[in-house]
């Protein structure tokens, strides 16, 4: 059996890494949309 604490720690690190990746993608998309909107506005 794997130690529960180590397993939970690995899961938390994995989830945090995925959340950070998703956050970076969303931020890039928002920046892209924002730049397009500002260009159209001007």
Coordinates of C-alpha atoms in Angstrom, one line a residue, residues 12-37:
X12 CA -2.6 17.9 -4.9
X13 CA 0.6 18.7 -6.8
X14 CA -0.9 17.2 -10.0
X15 CA -4.1 19.1 -9.6
X16 CA -2.3 22.4 -8.9
X17 CA -0.1 21.9 -12.0
X18 CA -3.2 21.3 -14.2
X19 CA -5.0 24.3 -12.7
X20 CA -2.0 26.6 -13.3
X21 CA -1.8 25.4 -16.9
X22 CA -5.5 26.0 -17.5
X23 CA -5.1 29.4 -15.8
X24 CA -2.3 30.4 -18.1
X25 CA -4.3 29.3 -21.2
X26 CA -7.4 31.3 -20.0
X27 CA -5.2 34.3 -19.3
X28 CA -3.7 34.2 -22.8
X29 CA -7.1 33.8 -24.4
X30 CA -8.5 36.8 -22.4
X31 CA -5.5 38.9 -23.3
X32 CA -6.0 38.0 -27.0
X33 CA -9.7 38.9 -26.9
X34 CA -9.0 42.1 -24.9
X35 CA -6.4 43.2 -27.5
X36 CA -8.9 42.5 -30.4
X37 CA -11.7 44.4 -28.6

